[in-house]
Coordinates of C-alpha atoms and ligand atoms in Angstrom, one line a residue:
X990 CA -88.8 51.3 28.1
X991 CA -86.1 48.9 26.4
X992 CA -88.4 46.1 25.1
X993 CA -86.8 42.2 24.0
X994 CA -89.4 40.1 21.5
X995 CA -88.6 37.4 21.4
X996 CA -88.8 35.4 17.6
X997 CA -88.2 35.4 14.5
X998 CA -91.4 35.2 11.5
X999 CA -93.9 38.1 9.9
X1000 CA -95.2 37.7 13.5
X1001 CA -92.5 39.3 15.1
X1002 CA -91.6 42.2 12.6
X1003 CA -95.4 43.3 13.0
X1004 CA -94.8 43.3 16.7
X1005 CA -91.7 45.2 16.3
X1006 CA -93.0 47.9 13.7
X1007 CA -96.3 49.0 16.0
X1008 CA -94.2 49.2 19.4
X1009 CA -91.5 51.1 17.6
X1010 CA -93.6 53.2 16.9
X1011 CA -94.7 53.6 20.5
X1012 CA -93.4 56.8 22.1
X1013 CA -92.8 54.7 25.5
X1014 CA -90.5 52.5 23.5
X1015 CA -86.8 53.3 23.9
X1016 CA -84.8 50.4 23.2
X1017 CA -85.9 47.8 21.2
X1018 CA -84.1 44.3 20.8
X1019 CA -85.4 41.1 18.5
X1020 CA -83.7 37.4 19.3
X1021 CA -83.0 36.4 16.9
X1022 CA -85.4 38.6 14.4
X1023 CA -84.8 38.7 10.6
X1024 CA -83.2 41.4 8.1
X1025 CA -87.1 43.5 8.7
X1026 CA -86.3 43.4 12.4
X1027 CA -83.1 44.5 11.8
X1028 CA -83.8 47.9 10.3
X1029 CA -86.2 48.9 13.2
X1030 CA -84.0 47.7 16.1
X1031 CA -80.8 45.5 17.1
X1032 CA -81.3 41.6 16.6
X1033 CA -78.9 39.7 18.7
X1034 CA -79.1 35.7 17.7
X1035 CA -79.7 33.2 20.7
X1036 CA -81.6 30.0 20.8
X1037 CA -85.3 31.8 22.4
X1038 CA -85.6 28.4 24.1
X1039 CA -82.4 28.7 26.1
X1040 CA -83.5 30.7 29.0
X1041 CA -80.1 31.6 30.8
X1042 CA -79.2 33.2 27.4
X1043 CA -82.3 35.2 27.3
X1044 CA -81.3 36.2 30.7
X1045 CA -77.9 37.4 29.9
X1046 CA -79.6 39.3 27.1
X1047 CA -82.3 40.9 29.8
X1048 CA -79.9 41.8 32.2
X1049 CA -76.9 42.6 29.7
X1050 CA -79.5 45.5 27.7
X1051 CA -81.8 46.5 30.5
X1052 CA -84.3 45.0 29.4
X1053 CA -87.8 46.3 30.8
X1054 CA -90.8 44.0 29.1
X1055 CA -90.7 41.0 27.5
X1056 CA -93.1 40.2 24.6
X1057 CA -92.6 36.3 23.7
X1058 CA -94.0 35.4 19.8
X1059 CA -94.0 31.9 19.8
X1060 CA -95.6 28.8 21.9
X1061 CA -92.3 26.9 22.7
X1062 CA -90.9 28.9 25.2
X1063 CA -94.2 29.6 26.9
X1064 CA -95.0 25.8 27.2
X1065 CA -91.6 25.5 28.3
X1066 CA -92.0 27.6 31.0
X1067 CA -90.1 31.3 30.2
X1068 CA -92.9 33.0 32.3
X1069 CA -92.3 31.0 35.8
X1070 CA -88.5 31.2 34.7
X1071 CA -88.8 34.5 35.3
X1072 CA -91.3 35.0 37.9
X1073 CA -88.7 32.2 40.1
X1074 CA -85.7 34.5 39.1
X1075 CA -84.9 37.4 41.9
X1076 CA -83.3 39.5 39.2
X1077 CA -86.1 38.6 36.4
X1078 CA -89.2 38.6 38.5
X1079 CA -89.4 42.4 38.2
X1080 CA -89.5 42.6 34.3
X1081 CA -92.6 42.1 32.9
X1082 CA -93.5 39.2 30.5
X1083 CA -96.0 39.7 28.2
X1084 CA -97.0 35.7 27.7
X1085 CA -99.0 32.9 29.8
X1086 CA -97.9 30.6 32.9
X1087 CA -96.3 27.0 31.9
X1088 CA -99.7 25.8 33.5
X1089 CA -101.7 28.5 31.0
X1090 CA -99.7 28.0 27.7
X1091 CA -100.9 23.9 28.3
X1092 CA -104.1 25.2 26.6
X1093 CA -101.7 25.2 23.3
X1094 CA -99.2 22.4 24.7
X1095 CA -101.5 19.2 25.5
X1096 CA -104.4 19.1 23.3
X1097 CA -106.1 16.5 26.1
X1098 CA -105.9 19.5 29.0
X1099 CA -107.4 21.9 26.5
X1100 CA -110.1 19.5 25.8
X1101 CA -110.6 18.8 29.2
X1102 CA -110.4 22.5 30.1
X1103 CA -113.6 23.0 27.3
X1104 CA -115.3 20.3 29.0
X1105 CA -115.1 21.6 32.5
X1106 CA -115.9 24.8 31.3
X1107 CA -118.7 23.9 28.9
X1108 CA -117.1 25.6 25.7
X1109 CA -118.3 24.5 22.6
X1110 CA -116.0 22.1 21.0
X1111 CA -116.5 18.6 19.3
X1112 CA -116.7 15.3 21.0
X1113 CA -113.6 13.7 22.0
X1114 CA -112.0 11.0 24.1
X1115 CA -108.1 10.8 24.6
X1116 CA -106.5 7.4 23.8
X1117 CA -102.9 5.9 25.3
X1118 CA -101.1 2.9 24.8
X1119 CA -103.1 1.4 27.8
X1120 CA -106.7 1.8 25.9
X1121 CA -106.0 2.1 22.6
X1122 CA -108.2 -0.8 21.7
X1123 CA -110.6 1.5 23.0
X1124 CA -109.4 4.0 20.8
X1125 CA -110.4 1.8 17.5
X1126 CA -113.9 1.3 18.9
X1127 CA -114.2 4.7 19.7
X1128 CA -113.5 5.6 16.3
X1129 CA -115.9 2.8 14.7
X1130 CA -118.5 4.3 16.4
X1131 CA -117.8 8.1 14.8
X1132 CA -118.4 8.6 11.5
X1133 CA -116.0 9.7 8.5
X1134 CA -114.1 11.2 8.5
X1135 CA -111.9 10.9 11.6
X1136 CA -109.7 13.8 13.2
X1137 CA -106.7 12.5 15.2
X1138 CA -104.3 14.7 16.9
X1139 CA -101.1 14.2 18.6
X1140 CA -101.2 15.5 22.4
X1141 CA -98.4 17.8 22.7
X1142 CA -96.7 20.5 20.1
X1143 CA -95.9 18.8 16.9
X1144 CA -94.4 21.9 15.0
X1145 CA -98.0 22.7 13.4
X1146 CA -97.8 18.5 12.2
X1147 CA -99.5 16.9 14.8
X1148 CA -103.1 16.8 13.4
X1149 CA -104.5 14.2 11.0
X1150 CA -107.7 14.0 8.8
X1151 CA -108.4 10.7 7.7
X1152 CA -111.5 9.6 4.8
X1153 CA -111.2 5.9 5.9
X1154 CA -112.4 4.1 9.1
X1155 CA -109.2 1.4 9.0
X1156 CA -106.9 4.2 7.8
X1157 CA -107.4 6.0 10.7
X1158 CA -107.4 3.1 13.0
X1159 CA -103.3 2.4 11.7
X1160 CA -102.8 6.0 12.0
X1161 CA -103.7 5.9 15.7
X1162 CA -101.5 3.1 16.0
X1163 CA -98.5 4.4 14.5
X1164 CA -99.2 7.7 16.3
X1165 CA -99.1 5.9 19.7
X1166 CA -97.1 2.9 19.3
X1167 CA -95.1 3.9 16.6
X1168 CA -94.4 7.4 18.3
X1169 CA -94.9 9.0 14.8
X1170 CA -94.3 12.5 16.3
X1171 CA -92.0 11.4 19.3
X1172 CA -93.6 11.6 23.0
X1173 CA -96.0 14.3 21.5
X1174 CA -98.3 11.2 20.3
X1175 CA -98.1 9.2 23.0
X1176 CA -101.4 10.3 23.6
X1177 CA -103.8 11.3 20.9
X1178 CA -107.0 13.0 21.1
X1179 CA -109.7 11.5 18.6
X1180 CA -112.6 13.6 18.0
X1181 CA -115.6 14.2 15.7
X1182 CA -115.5 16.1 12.7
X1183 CA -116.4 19.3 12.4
X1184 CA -117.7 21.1 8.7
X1185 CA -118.1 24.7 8.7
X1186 CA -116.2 28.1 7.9
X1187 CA -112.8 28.6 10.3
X1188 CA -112.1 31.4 11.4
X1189 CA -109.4 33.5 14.4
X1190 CA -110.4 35.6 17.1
X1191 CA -108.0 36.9 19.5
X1192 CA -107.7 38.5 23.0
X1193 CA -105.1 40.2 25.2
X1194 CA -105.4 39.7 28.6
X1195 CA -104.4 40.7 32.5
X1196 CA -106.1 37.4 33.4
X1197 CA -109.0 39.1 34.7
X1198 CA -110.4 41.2 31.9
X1199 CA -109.7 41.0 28.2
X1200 CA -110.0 43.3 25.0
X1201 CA -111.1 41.3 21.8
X1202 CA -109.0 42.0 18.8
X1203 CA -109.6 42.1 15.2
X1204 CA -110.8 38.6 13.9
X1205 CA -109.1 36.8 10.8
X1206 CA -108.7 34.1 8.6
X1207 CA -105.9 32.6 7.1
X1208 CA -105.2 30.2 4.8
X1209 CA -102.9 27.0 5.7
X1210 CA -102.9 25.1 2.2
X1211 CA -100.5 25.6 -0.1
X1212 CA -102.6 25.6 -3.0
X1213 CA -105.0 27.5 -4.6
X1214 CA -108.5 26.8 -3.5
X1215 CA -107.1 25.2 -0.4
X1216 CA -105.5 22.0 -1.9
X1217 CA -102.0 20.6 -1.0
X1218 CA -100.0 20.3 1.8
X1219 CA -100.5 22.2 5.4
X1220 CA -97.9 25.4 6.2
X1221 CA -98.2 27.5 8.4
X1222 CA -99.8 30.0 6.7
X1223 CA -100.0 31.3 3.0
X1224 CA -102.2 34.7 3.9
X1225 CA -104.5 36.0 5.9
X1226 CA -108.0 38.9 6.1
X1227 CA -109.1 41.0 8.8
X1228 CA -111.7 41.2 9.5
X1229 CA -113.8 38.2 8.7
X1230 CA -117.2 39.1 6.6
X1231 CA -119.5 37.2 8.6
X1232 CA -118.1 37.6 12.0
X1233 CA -120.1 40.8 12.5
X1234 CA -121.2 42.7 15.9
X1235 CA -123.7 39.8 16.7
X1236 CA -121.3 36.9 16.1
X1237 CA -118.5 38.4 18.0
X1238 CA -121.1 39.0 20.9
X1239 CA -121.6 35.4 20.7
X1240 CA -118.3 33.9 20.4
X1241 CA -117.8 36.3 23.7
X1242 CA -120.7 34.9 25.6
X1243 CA -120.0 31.3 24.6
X1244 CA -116.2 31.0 24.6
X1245 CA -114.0 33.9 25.6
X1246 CA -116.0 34.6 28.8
X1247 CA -116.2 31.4 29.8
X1248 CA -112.0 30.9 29.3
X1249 CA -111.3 33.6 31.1
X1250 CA -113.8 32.3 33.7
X1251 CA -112.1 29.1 33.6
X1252 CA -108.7 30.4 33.6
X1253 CA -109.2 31.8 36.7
X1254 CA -111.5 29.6 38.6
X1255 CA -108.8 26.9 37.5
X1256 CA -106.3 29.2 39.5
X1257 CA -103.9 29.5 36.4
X1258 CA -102.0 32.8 35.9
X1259 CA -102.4 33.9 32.3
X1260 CA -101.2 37.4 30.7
X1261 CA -100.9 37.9 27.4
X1262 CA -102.6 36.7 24.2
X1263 CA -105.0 33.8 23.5
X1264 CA -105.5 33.0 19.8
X1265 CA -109.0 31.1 19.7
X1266 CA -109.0 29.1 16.5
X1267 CA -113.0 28.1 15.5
X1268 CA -115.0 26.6 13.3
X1269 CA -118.8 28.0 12.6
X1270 CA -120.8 25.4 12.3
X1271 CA -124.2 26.6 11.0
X1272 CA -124.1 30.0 13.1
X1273 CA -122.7 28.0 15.8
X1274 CA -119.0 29.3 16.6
X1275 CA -117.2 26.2 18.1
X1276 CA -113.4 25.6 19.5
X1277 CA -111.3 23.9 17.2
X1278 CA -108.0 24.9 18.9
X1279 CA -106.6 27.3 21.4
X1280 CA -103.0 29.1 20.9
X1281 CA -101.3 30.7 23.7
X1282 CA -100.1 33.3 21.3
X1283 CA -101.2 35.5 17.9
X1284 CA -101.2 33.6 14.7
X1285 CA -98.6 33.8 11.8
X1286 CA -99.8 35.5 9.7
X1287 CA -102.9 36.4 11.1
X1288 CA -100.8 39.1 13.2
X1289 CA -99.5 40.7 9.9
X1290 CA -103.2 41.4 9.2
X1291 CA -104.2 42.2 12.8
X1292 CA -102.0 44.4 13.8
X1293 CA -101.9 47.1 11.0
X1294 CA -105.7 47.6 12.2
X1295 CA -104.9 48.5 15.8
X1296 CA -104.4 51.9 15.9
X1297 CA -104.1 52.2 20.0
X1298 CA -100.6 52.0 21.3
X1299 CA -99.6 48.5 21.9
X1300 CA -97.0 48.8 24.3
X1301 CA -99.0 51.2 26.1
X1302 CA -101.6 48.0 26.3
X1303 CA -98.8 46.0 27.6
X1304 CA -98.1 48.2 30.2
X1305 CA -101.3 48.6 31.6
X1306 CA -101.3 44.2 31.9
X1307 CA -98.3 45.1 33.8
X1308 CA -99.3 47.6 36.0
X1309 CA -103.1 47.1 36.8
X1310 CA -104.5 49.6 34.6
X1311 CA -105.6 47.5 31.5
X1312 CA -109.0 47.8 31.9
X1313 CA -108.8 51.2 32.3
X1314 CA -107.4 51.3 28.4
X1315 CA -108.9 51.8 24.9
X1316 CA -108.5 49.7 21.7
X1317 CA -109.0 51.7 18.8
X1318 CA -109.1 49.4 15.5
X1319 CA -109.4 51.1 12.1
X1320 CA -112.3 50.8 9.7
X1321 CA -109.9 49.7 6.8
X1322 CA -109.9 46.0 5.5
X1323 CA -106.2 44.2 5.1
X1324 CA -105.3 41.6 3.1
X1325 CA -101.8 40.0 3.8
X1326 CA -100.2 37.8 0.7
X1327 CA -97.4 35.5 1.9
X1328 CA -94.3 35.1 -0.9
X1329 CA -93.0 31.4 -0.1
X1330 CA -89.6 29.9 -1.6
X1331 CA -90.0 26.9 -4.4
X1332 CA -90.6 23.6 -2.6
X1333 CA -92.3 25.0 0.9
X1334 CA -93.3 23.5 2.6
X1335 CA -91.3 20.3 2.1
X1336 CA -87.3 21.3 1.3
X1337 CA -86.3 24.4 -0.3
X1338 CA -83.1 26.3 -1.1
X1339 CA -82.7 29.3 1.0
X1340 CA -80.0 32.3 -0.1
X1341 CA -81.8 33.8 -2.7
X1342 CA -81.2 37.6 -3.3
X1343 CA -84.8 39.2 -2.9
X1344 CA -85.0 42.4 -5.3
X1345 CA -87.7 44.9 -5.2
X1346 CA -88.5 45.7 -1.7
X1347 CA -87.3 49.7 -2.3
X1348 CA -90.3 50.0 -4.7
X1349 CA -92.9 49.2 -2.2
X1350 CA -94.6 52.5 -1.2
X1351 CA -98.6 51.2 -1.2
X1352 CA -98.0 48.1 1.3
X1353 CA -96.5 47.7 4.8
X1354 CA -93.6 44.7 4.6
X1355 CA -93.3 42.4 7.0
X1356 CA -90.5 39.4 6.9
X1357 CA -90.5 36.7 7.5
X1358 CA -87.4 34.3 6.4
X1359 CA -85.2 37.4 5.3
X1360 CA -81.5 37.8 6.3
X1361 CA -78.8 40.7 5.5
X1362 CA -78.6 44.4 5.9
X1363 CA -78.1 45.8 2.5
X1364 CA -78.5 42.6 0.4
X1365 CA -81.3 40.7 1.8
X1366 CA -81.3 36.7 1.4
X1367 CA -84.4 34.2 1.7
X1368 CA -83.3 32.6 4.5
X1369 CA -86.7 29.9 5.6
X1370 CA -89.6 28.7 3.9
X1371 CA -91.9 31.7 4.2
X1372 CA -90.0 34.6 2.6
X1373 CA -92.3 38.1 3.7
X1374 CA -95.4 38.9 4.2
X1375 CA -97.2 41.7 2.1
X1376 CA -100.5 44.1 4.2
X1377 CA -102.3 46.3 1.9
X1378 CA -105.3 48.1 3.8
X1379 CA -108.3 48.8 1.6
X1380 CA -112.2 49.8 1.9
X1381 CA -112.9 46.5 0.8
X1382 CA -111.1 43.1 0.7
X1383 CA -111.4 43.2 -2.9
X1384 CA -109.1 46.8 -2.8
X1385 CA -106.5 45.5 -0.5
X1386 CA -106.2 42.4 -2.1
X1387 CA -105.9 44.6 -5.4
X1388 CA -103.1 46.4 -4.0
X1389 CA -101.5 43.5 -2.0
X1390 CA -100.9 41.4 -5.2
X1391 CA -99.7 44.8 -7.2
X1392 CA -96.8 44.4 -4.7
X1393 CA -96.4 40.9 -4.8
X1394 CA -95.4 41.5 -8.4
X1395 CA -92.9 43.5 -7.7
X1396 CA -91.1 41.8 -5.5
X1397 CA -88.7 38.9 -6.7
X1398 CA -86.5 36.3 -6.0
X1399 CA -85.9 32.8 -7.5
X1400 CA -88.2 30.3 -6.8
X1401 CA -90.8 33.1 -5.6
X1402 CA -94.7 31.2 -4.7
X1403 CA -97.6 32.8 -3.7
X1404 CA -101.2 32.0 -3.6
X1405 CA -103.5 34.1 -5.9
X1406 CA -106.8 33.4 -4.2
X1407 CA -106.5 34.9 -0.6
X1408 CA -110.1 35.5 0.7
X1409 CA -111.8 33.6 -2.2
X1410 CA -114.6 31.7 -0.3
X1411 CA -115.6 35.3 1.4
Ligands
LIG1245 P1 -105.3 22.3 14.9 O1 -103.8 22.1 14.9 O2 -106.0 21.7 16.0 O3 -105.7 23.7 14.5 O4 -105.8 21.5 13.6 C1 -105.3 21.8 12.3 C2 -106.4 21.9 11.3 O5 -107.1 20.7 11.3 C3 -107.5 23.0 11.7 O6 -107.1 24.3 11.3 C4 -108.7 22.4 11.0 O7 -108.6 22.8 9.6 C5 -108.5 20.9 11.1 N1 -109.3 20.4 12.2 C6 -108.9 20.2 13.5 N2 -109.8 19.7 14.2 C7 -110.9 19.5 13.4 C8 -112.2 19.0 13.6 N3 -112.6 18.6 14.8 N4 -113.1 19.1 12.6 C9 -112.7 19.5 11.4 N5 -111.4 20.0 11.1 C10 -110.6 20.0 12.1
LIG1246 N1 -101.5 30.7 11.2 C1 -101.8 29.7 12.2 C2 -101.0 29.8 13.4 O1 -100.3 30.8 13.6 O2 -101.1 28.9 14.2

């Protein structure tokens, strides 16, 4: 089979090093992919979001499967594009419906969708420019502190966490009125506070039946002890400690059952992955988020612990068979380090020659910003990230950070305390 991902981060080179190494895979193509990508297939830049140019690139390499890494061009549609297309609707698209990917792309459907559903998730009520007086009573009658999120996709941005009852108030104002993140705030979802331990579980999907991945946690902050600024990811464990046999069972009976239940009763066609992103609240796993797609860099962890052939998985969505398929997931713990350029995640310089990857032998690579061939470049905020498997978190993370040492380039960050509340 000649497969297309589509993307560019850690996400996508994990993608593209477990289906290469997929005896069904014959051809495989990244848009626009990074210098990792590059030495494991043929990148070819286009803009992911442009969907005639993915279609040139479909029809132009024979292209047999899709496998999309990112949100955007799932809430934008790329699956109906395709299914509306006579000489796309053949190829299979591994990724949600426009109607299915809203679970990631309007923060007031997914709520709504929990409701309906009876998912655990916390309180909320969606405010507008017509009720937002309601809004600031609404949040005078939670107490502090006050989540507020934008609506729509806000490139990671769109969620606020404010101490103080008349800060949030002028923060829901300049979300709506002000249009702080564009359209995606013209409506905002205020909702209770949750305190507990977050954590990732994923699927895959036919939209009928579903195989639960490895669970994860990554870390957002860009400090140590989870201080500073939000990225989009720093590093990442699999599996979580405390999300044993029992809690899984539970996070199945309370929340992935009932979205696949709901998924279907609510008629919407959904293939692919769903990324549930919780928070346990005494024992009590509740929704926080869903994403219509694996994590960054919780896929770098993930992955590595499948040991069943991916693409093989994809084909079975495909073709019918998917329940009819094993996932085999190793015993081994990983521990995924991310190496971030000076300045992420506000500005930072990007060009800087990265030495040291040739002396990596103990951990599995996977980039992230890179560009070049020979003489890789930084080339984005989040440089590459570094797997090490161990029998314990404590020996992966050993090994991870041995390699994180050896790998340099100006301006190299990291965080040295992946998996320290555990
Ligand atoms: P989201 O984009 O919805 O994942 O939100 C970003 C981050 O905000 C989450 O990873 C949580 O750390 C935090 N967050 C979101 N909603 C809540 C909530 N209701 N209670 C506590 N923290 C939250
Ligand atoms: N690492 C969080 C995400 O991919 O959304």
């Amino acid at each position: 089979m000649n497969i297309l991902i589509l993307g560019s981060g850690g996400r996508e080179h994990a993608f593209a090093w477990k289906i290469a190494q997929s005896s069904s895979c014959n051809k495989l193509i990244i848009a626009p992919g990074n210098a990792g990508t590059n030495q494991l297939g043929t990148n070819i830049d286009i803009n992911i979001n442009d969907f005639d140019a993915v279609k040139d690139l479909v029809l132009s390499y024979e292209i047999d499967m899709v496998l999309v890494g990112p949100e955007a061009p799932l809430v934008n549609g790329i699956y109906d594009f395709f299914q509306q297309d006579e000489k796309l609707s053949s190829i299979s698209l591994i990724g949600p419906s426009a109607a299915g990917a809203r679970l990631e792309g309007s923060k007031h459907f997914a709520k709504e969708f929990m409701q309906r559903h009876n998912i655990p998730t916390a309180k909320h009520k969606t405010f507008t420019k017509e009720n937002i007086n309601e809004g600031y009573e609404f949040i005078d009658s939670l107490p502090s502190p006050y989540v507020l999120k934008a609506d729509g996709l806000a490139a990671g941005k769109g969620v606020m966490i404010l101490e103080n009852v008349d800060e949030a108030k002028k923060e829901l104002k300049s979300m709506i009125i002000d249009k702080k993140f564009g359209e995606a705030s013209s409506k905002v979802v205020v909702e209770e506070f949750l305190k507990g331990i977050e954590l990732s579980v994923f699927i895959i999907t036919d939209g009928t039946t579903y195989k639960i991945l490895p669970s994860a946690k990554d870390y957002k902050r860009i400090g140590e002890g989870d201080t500073g600024l939000n990225t989009g990811g720093m590093g990442a464990v699999s599996p979580v400690p405390f999300a044993d046999r029992f809690y899984i069972e539970k996070v199945e009976r309370e929340i992935i059952k009932p979205t696949i239940d709901g998924l279907k009763k609510d008629n919407i066609k959904y293939k692919g992955f769903i990324f549930f992103g919780l928070i346990n609240v005494n024992g009590q796993p509740k929704v926080i988020e869903y994403n219509v797609r694996m994590g960054d860099p919780e896929t770098e962890a993930v992955i590595p612990r499948i040991k069943s052939d991916l693409l093989n998985l994809f084909k079975g969505i495909d073709d019918g068979t998917f329940s009819e398929k094993d996932l085999h997931i190793v015993d081994d713990i990983t521990a995924t380090i991310m190496l971030v350029s000076a300045g992420y995640p506000n500005d930072y310089k990007k060009g800087k020659v990265i030495n040291g990857l040739e002396d990596i032998t103990d951990s599995l690579l996977f980039h992230s910003g890179t560009i070049g061939d020979s003489n890789i470049k930084t080339n984005g905020g989040r440089v590459i990230a570094i797997t090490a498997y161990g029998n314990t978190l404590e020996e992966a993370k050993e090994t991870a950070y041995k390699d994180a040492e050896k790998i340099n380039f100006e301006g190299k960050q990291y965080r040295g305390d992946i998996g320290f509340d555990l």
